[in-house]
C-alpha positions as a printed Julia matrix, in Angstrom:
104×3 Matrix{Float64}:
 28.69  -47.37  -34.81
 26.36  -48.49  -32.07
 26.68  -52.05  -30.85
 23.63  -53.91  -29.61
 23.54  -57.22  -27.85
 20.84  -59.66  -28.85
 19.67  -62.12  -26.25
 17.53  -65.16  -26.71
 15.85  -67.26  -24.08
 14.64  -70.83  -24.05
 12.62  -72.04  -21.09
 12.79  -75.74  -20.35
 10.83  -77.03  -17.39
 10.94  -80.38  -15.68
 11.68  -83.23  -18.02
 11.52  -81.18  -21.2
 14.26  -81.61  -23.76
 15.12  -80.23  -27.15
 15.74  -82.34  -30.24
 19.01  -81.72  -32.07
 17.61  -79.21  -34.59
 15.88  -77.05  -31.97
 18.84  -77.36  -29.63
 21.23  -76.12  -32.32
 18.87  -73.26  -33.08
 18.68  -72.33  -29.39
 22.5   -72.29  -29.34
 22.52  -70.16  -32.49
 24.68  -72.68  -34.33
 24.26  -75.61  -36.69
 23.67  -79.27  -35.95
 27.16  -80.34  -37.03
 28.7   -78.04  -34.41
 26.49  -79.57  -31.72
 27.5   -83.06  -32.84
 31.14  -82.0   -32.62
 30.58  -80.84  -29.02
 29.06  -84.24  -28.25
 31.98  -86.04  -29.93
 34.45  -83.97  -27.87
 32.58  -84.84  -24.65
 31.72  -81.23  -23.91
 27.96  -81.85  -23.8
 25.91  -85.0   -23.42
 22.53  -85.86  -24.92
 19.94  -87.49  -22.72
 20.71  -91.19  -22.46
 17.2   -92.59  -22.47
 16.23  -91.44  -25.96
 16.9   -93.01  -29.34
 17.49  -89.59  -30.96
 19.7   -86.81  -29.67
 17.75  -84.74  -27.15
 19.27  -82.22  -24.75
 18.11  -80.8   -21.43
 18.52  -77.33  -19.97
 21.91  -78.11  -18.41
 23.27  -79.18  -21.78
 21.89  -75.99  -23.31
 23.63  -73.79  -20.75
 26.87  -75.72  -21.13
 26.79  -75.62  -24.95
 26.19  -71.87  -24.9
 29.1   -71.46  -22.48
 31.38  -73.58  -24.66
 30.45  -71.67  -27.8
 30.87  -68.31  -26.07
 34.32  -69.26  -24.74
 35.35  -70.53  -28.15
 34.22  -67.3   -29.79
 35.5   -64.85  -27.17
 38.94  -66.43  -26.81
 39.22  -67.7   -30.39
 40.1   -71.05  -28.82
 39.95  -74.57  -30.17
 37.66  -77.1   -28.51
 40.49  -78.76  -26.58
 41.36  -75.42  -24.98
 37.72  -74.73  -24.25
 37.42  -78.16  -22.61
 40.22  -77.2   -20.21
 38.52  -73.87  -19.49
 35.2   -75.56  -18.77
 36.88  -78.14  -16.51
 38.54  -75.32  -14.56
 35.24  -73.44  -14.25
 33.53  -76.62  -13.02
 36.31  -77.24  -10.49
 36.11  -73.64   -9.3
 32.34  -73.94   -8.79
 32.79  -77.22   -6.91
 35.45  -75.71   -4.63
 33.35  -72.61   -3.93
 30.41  -74.8    -2.98
 32.66  -76.84   -0.68
 34.09  -73.68    0.91
 30.6   -72.31    1.6
 29.66  -75.61    3.19
 32.74  -75.5     5.44
 31.98  -71.9     6.39
 28.41  -72.83    7.38
 29.74  -75.71    9.47
 32.06  -73.49   11.52
 29.57  -70.68   12.16
């Protein structure tokens, strides 16, 4: 059996944001799953709107969370730890590169 990978893309520019329904669709999940990610503090809607709207960073993070959950068959608490570790790793790499530039 041949396996194919399907990819989807959503382009958000500037101050664009997606409402909950479109955001869930872009994440290939349902709205209740997105609301659960918000409740768990894994993603954050934009603060200045009266309805849930999400920017490109939230989209990338939600897709990461959902992929980790699927790939590792992990619960959201475990995924939260994974995401925190990935964020810390990225922060430390950025800091290391900055230090390396300073000494060269």
